[in-house]
Coordinates of C-alpha atoms and ligand atoms in Angstrom, one line a residue:
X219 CA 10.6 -8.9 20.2
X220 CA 8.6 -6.0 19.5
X221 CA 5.0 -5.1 18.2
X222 CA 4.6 -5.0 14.9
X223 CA 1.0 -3.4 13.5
X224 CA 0.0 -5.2 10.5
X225 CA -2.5 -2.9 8.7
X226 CA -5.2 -4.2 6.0
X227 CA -4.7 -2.1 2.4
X228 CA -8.0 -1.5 1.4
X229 CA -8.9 -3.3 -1.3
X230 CA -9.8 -1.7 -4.7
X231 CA -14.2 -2.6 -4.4
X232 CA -14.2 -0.6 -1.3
X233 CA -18.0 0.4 -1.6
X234 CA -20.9 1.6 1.4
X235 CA -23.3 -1.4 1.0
X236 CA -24.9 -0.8 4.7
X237 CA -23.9 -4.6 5.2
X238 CA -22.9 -4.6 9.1
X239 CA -26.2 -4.3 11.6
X240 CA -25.1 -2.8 14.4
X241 CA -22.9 -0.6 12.9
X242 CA -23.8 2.7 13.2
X243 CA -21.3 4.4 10.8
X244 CA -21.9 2.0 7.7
X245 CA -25.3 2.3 8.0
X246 CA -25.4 5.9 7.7
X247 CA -23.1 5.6 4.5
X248 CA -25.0 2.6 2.5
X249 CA -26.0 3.9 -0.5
X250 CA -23.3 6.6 -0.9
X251 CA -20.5 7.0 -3.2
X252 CA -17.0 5.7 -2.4
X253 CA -13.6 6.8 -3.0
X254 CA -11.4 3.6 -3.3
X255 CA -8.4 5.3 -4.3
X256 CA -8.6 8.1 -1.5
X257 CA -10.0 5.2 0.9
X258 CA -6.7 3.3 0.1
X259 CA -4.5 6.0 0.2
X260 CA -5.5 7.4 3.4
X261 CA -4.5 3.9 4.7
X262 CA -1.2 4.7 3.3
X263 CA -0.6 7.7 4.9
X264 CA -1.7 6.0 8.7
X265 CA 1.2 4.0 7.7
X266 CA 3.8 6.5 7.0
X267 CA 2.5 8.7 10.3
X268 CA 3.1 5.5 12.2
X269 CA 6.6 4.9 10.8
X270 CA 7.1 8.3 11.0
X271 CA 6.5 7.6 14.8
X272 CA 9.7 5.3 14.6
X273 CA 7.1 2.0 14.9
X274 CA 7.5 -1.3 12.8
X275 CA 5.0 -1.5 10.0
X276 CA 3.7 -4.6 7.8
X277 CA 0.4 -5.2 5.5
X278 CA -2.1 -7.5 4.9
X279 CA -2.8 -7.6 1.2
X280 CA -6.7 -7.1 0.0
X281 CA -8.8 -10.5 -0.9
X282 CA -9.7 -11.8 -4.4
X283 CA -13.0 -9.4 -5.4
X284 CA -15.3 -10.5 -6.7
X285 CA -15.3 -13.9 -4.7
X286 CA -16.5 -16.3 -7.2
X287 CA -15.6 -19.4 -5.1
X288 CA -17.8 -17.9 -2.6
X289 CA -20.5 -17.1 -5.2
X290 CA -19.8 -20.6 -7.0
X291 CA -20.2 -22.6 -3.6
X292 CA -23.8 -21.0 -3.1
X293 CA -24.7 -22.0 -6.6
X294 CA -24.0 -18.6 -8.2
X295 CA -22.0 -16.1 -10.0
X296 CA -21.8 -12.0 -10.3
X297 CA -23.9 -11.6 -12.9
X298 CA -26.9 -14.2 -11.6
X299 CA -26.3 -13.5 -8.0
X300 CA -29.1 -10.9 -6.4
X301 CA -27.8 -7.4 -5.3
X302 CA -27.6 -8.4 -1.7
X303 CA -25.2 -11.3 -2.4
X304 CA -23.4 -9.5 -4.9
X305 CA -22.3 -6.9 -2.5
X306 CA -21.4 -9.7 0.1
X307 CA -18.9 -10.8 -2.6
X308 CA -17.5 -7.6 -3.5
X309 CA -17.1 -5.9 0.3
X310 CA -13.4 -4.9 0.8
X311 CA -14.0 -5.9 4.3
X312 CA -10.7 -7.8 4.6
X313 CA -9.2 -4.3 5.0
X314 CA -10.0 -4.3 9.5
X315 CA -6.8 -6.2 10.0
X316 CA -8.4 -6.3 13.8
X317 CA -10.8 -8.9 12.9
X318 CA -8.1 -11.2 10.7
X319 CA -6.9 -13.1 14.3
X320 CA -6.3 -13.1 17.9
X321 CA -2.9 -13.3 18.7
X322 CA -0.9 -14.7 21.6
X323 CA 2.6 -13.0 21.7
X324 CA 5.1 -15.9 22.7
X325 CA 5.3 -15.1 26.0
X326 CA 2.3 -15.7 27.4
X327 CA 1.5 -19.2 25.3
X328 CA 2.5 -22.5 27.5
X329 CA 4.7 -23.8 24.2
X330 CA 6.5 -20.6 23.6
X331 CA 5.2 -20.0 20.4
X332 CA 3.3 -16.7 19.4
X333 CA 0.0 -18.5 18.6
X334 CA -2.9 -16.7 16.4
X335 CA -6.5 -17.9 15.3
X336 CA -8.4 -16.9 12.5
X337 CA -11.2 -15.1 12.8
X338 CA -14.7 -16.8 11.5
X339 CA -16.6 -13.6 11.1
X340 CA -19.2 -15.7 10.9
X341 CA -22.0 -13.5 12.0
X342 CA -22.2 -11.0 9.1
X343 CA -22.4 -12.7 5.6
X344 CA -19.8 -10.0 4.0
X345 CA -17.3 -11.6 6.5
X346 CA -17.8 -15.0 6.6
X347 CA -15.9 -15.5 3.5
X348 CA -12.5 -13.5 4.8
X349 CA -10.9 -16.5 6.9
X350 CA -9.9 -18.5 3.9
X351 CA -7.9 -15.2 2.1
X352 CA -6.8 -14.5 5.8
X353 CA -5.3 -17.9 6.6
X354 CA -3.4 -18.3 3.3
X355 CA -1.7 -15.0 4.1
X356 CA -0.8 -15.6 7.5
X357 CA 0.2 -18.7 7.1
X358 CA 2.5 -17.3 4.7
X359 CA 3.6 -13.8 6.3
X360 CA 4.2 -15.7 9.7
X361 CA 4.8 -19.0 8.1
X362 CA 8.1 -19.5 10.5
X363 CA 6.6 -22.8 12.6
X364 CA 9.7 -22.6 14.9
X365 CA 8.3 -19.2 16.0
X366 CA 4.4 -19.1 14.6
X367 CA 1.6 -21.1 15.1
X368 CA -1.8 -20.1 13.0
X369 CA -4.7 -22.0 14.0
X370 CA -8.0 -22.2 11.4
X371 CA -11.5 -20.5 13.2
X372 CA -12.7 -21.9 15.7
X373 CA -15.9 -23.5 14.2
X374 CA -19.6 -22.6 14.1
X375 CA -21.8 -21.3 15.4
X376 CA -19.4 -19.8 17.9
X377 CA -18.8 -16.0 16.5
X378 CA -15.4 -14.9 16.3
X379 CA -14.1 -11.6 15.2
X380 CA -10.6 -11.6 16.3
X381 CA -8.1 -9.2 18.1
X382 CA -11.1 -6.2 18.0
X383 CA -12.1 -8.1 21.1
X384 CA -9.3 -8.9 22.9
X385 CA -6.3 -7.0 25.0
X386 CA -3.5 -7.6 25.8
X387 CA -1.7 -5.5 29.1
X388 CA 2.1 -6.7 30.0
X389 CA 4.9 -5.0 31.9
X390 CA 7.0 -5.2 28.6
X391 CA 5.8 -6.3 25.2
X392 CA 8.0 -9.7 25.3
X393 CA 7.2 -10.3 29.1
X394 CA 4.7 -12.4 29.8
X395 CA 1.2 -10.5 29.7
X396 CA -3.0 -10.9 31.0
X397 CA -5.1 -11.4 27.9
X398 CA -8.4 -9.7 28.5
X399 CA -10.9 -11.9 25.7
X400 CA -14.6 -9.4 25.5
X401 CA -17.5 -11.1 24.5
X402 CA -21.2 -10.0 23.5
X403 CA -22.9 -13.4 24.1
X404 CA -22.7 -16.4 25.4
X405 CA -22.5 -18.5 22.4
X406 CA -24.8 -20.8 20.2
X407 CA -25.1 -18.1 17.5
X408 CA -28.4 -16.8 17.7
X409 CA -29.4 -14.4 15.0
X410 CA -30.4 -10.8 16.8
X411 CA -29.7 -9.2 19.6
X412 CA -29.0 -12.6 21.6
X413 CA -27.8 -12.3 25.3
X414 CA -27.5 -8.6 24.4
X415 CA -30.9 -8.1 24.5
X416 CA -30.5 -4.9 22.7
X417 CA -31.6 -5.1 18.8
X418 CA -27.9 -5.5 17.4
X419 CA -26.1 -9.0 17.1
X420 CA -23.2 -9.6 19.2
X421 CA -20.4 -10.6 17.4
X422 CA -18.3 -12.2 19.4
X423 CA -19.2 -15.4 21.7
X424 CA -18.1 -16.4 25.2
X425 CA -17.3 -19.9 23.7
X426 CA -14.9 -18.8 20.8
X427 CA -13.1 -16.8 23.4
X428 CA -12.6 -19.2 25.8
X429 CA -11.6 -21.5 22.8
X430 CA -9.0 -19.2 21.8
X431 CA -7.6 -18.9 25.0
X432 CA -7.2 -22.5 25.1
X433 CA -5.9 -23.0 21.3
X434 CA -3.7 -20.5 22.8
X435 CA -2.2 -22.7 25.5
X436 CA -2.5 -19.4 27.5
X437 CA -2.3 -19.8 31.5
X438 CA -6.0 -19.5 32.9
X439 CA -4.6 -17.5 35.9
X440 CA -3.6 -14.8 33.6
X441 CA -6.5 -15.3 31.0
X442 CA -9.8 -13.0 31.5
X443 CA -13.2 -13.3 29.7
X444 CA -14.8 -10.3 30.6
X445 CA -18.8 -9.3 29.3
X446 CA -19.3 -6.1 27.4
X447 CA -22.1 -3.9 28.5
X448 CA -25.0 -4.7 26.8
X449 CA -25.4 -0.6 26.3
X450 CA -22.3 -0.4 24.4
X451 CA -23.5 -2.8 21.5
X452 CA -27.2 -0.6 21.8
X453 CA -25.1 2.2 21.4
X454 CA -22.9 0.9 18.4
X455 CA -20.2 -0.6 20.1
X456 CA -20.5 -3.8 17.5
X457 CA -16.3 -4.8 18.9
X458 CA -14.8 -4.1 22.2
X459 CA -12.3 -1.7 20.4
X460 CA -15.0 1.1 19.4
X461 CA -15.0 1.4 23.5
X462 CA -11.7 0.3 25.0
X463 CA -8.1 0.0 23.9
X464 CA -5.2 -1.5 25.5
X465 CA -1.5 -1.1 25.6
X466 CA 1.5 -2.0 27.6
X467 CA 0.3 -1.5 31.2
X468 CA -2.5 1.1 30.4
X469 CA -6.1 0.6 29.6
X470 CA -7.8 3.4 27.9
X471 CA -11.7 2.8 28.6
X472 CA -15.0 4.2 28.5
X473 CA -16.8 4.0 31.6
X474 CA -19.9 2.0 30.2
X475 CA -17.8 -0.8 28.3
X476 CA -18.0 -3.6 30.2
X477 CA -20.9 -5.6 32.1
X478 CA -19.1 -5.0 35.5
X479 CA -16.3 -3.1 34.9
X480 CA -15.5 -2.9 39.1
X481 CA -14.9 -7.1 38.7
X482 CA -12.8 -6.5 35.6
X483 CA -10.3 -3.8 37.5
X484 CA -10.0 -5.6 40.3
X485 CA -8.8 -8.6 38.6
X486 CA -6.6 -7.1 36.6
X487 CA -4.9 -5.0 39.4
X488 CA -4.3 -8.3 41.5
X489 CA -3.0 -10.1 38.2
X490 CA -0.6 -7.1 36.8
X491 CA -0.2 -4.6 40.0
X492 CA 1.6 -1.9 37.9
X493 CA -1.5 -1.7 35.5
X494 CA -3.1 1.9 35.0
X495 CA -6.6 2.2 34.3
X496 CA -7.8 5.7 32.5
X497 CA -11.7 5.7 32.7
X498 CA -13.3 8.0 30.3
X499 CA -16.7 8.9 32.5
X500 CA -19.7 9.3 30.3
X501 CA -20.7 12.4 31.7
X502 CA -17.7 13.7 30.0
X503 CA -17.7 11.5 27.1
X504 CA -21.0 9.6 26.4
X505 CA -21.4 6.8 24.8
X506 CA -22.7 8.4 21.5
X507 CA -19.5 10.9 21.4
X508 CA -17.2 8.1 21.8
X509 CA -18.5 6.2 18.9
X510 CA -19.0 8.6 16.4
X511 CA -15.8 10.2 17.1
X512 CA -14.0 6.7 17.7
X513 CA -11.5 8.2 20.1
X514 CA -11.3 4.6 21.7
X515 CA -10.5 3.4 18.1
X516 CA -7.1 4.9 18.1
X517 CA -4.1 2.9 18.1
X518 CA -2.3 3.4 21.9
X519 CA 1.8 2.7 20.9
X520 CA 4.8 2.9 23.2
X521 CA 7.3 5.2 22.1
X522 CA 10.4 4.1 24.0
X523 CA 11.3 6.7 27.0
X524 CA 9.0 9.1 25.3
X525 CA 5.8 7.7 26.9
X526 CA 2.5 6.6 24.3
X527 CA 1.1 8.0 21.8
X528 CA -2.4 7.9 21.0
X529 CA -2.9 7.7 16.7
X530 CA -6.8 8.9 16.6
X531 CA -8.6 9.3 13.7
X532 CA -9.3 13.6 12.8
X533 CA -12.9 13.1 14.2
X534 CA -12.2 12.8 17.5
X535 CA -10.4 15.9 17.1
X536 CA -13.7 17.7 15.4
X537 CA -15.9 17.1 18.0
X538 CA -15.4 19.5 21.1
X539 CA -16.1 17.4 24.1
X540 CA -13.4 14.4 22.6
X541 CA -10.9 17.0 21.8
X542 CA -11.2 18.6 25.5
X543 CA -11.2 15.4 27.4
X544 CA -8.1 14.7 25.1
X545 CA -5.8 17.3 25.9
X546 CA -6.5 17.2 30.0
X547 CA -5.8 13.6 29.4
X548 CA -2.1 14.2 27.6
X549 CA -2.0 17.8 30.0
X550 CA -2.0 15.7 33.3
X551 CA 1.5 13.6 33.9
X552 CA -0.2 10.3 32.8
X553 CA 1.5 8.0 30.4
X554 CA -0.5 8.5 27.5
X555 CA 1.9 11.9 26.3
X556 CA 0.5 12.5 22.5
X557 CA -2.4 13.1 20.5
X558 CA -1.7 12.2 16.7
X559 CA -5.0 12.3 14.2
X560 CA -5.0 10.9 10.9
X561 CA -7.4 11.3 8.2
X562 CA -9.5 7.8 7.2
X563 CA -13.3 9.2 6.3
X564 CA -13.2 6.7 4.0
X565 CA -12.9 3.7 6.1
X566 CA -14.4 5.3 9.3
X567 CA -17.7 5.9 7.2
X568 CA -17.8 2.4 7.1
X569 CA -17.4 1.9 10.8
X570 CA -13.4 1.3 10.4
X571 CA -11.1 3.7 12.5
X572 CA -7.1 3.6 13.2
X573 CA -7.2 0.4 15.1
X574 CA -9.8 -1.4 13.1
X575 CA -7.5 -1.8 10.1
X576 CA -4.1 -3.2 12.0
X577 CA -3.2 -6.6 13.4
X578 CA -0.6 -6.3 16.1
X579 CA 1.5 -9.2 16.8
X580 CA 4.3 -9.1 18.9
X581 CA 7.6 -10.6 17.1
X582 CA 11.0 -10.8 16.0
X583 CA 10.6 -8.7 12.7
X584 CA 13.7 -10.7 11.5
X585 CA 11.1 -14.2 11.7
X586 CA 8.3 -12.4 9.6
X587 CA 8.3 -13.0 5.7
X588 CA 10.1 -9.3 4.7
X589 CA 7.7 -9.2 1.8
X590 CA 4.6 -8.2 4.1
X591 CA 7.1 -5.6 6.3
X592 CA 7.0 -2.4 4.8
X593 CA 9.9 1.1 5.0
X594 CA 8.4 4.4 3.4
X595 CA 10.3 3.2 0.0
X596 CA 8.1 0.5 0.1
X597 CA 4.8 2.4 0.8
X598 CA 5.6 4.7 -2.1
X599 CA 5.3 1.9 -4.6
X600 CA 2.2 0.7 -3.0
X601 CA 0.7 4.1 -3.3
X602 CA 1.8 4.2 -7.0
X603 CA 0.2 0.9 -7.4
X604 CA -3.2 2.3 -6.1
X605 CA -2.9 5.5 -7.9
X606 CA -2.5 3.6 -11.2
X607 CA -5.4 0.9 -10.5
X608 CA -7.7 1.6 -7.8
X609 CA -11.3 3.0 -9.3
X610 CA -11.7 6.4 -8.1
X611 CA -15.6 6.0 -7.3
X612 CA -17.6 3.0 -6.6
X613 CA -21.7 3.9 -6.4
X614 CA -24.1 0.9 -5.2
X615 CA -25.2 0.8 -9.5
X616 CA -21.4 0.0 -10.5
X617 CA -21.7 -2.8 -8.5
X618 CA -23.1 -4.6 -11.5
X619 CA -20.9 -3.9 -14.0
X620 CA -18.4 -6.3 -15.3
X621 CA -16.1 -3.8 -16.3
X622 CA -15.4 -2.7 -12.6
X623 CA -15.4 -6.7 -11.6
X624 CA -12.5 -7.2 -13.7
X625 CA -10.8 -3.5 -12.6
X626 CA -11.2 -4.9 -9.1
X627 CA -9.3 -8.3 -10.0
X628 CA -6.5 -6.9 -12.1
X629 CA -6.1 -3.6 -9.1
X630 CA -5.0 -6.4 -7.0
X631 CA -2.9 -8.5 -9.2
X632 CA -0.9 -5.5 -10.2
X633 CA -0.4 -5.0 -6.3
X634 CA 0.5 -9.0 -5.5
X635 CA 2.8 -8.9 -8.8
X636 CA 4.4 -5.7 -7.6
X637 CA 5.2 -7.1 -4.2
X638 CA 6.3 -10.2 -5.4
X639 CA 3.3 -12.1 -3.9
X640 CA 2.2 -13.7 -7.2
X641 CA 1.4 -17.0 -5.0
X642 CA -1.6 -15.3 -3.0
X643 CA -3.2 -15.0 -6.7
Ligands
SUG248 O1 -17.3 -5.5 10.5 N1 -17.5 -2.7 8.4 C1 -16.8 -3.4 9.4 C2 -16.0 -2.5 10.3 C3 -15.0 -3.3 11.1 C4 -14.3 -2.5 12.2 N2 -13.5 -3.3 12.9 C5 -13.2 -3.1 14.2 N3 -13.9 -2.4 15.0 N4 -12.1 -3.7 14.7 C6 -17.7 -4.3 10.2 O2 -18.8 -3.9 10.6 C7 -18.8 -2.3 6.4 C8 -20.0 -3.0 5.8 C9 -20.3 -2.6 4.4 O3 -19.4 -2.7 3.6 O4 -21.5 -2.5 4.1 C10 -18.1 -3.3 7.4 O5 -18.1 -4.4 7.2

């Protein structure tokens, strides 16, 4: 068993609608230009730097874009739906793998199986419509049932949005772990700033975590629901990961990222004694810093005897208070021993960093459909694939042109057809 990161491709309507409240980076960008093609390649090249790292890559394909069942089931189509909905049906959102699932390696699930449930990203209307696309393809990739079981969302109105708001520390990857489940709100769905009581939403809902956990078969005595701070989601922190990240038995937090982060340490010491705890403090690192630069974003991988890596996206490394914090923290004898940027302006100006767009799920590669496992052979296709088909630039006007509707569909066929996943069509 080891972990494998899934990452999202990014689809070929990747566009800056502003669609995500709450969001600082994406709302900054709505309007702009995007690059599809650089925004999908960039992706590519996360992927190579992580295999490059010796780590175990697969993908999650890009969704059918347009959505026309989506559009058809609210009584409309592309060309008589209003801009607003029209953008909700072309968003390439599908690309942050983080908020595909939560998944429960097979150690730490009562039946032995690694379990995962589908995110219902139900609380922004670009997302709602991802857990059908998402389901087919894990049900598919990890379609093993002696080994896999992949549960539909948990139903409305309790928000889910997946692995973004849960961690996972563990002595081992295949021992037995504590799953840490973060939630912004205690459930019921309220539109707003809800329990928060800041002027964001929070996305994620004490009920669908504690549902998951229990979907999960996981063992309450090593399951935690802890509260994010209501700051953090003020400040931008719209999932747990823009402000914490987890790994092995490390945590990798900012000081302000939790309600009461002195209860959450303390359980998690008595549950997992070896656990190490690396608190960013906000006079070194505020808030602001840490989520425009997105240094909690990164992905935190084990690299055998070599100690973790830390795969940041180059922003943290731009601004000077990250970057100094940084190398103290890989200076001192701790376990987090590199620093390795990669370049995604594309999907970070739409509020996606390094571990927004991967879905780690702790396996036997050898039970995962090899089709949705890639090798650098493989990624070189896939980047030929984009180069061929992916528009170069998508402005907020293109959005109504049925020319780039039908670029968008056949981008992704030519990718399923070239990856022999005609049956995702
Ligand atoms: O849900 N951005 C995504 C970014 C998700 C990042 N994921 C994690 N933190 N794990 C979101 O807000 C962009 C909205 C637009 O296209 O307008 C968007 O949906």
């Amino acid at each position: 068993m080891i972990e494998i990161n899934f990452d999202g491709i990014v689809g070929p309507s990747h566009n800056f609608a502003g669609l995500s409240l709450g969001n600082l980076a994406a709302t900054r960008s709505a309007g702009a230009a995007a690059h599809p093609r650089e925004a999908a390649l960039q992706g590519v090249a996360k992927m190579r730097a992580c295999l490059d790292l010796g780590l175990t890559q697969g993908i999650l394909l890009p969704h059918t874009r347009p959505n026309a069942a989506w559009l058809a089931a609210l009584g409309s189509d592309m060309a008589g739906a209003d801009a607003v909905l029209r953008a909700n049906a072309m968003s390439a959102s599908p690309m942050w793998a983080a908020n595909a699932a939560t998944v429960s390696p097979a150690a730490d699930c009562g039946d032995g199986m690694c379990h995962l449930t589908v995110a219902n990203l139900q609380t922004m209307p670009h997302r709602s419509h991802e857990w059908q696309g998402t389901l087919a393809q894990l049900r598919l990739a990890l379609g093993d049932a002696r080994h896999f079981a992949v549960h539909s969302p948990v139903p409305s109105p309790f928000g889910d949005e997946g692995a973004a708001n849960h961690m996972r520390l563990c002595s081992r990857h295949d021992a037995p772990g504590i799953e840490v489940f973060v939630y912004g709100e205690g459930g019921g769905g309220e539109a707003g700033g809800g329990e928060s009581g800041g002027p964001f939403p929070a996305r994620q809902h004490r009920e669908a975590s504690a549902a998951v956990a229990r979907l999960h078969r996981l063992d309450p005595a090593r399951t935690i629901l802890a509260a994010q701070s209501a700051e953090a989601i003020a400040a931008g922190a719209f999932h747990n990961d823009v402000v914490a990240v987890a790994n092995g038995h490390v945590l990798f937090a900012h000081e302000q990222a939790f309600a009461d982060p002195d209860a959450l340490y303390a359980r998690l010491r008595a549950a997992l004694p070896g656990v190490e705890i690396i608190i960013v403090p906000a006079g070194a690192v505020s808030l602001a810093d840490a989520i425009s630069s997105y240094l909690f974003n990164g992905q935190l991988v084990s690299l055998g005897d070599e100690g973790m890596a830390l795969i940041l996206p180059s922003e943290a490394r731009d601004n000077p208070r990250v970057w100094a914090w940084l190398q103290g923290l890989v200076a001192g004898n701790g376990p987090i021993r590199r620093l390795v940027p990669v370049e995604l302006r594309q999907s970070m100006a739409n509020g996606g960093g390094p571990a927004c767009l991967r879905l780690r799920v702790v396996a036997d590669p050898a039970t995962v459909d090899p089709r949705f496992l890639v090798d650098a052979a493989k990624l070189d296709w896939i980047a030929a694939v984009i180069a061929a088909h992916w528009p170069e630039v998508i402005t907020p006007e293109d959005l109504v042109r049925p020319a780039l509707w039908d670029q968008v569909r056949g981008a992704r066929l030519a990718l399923l057809a070239a990856l022999d996943l005609g049956e995702l069509a």
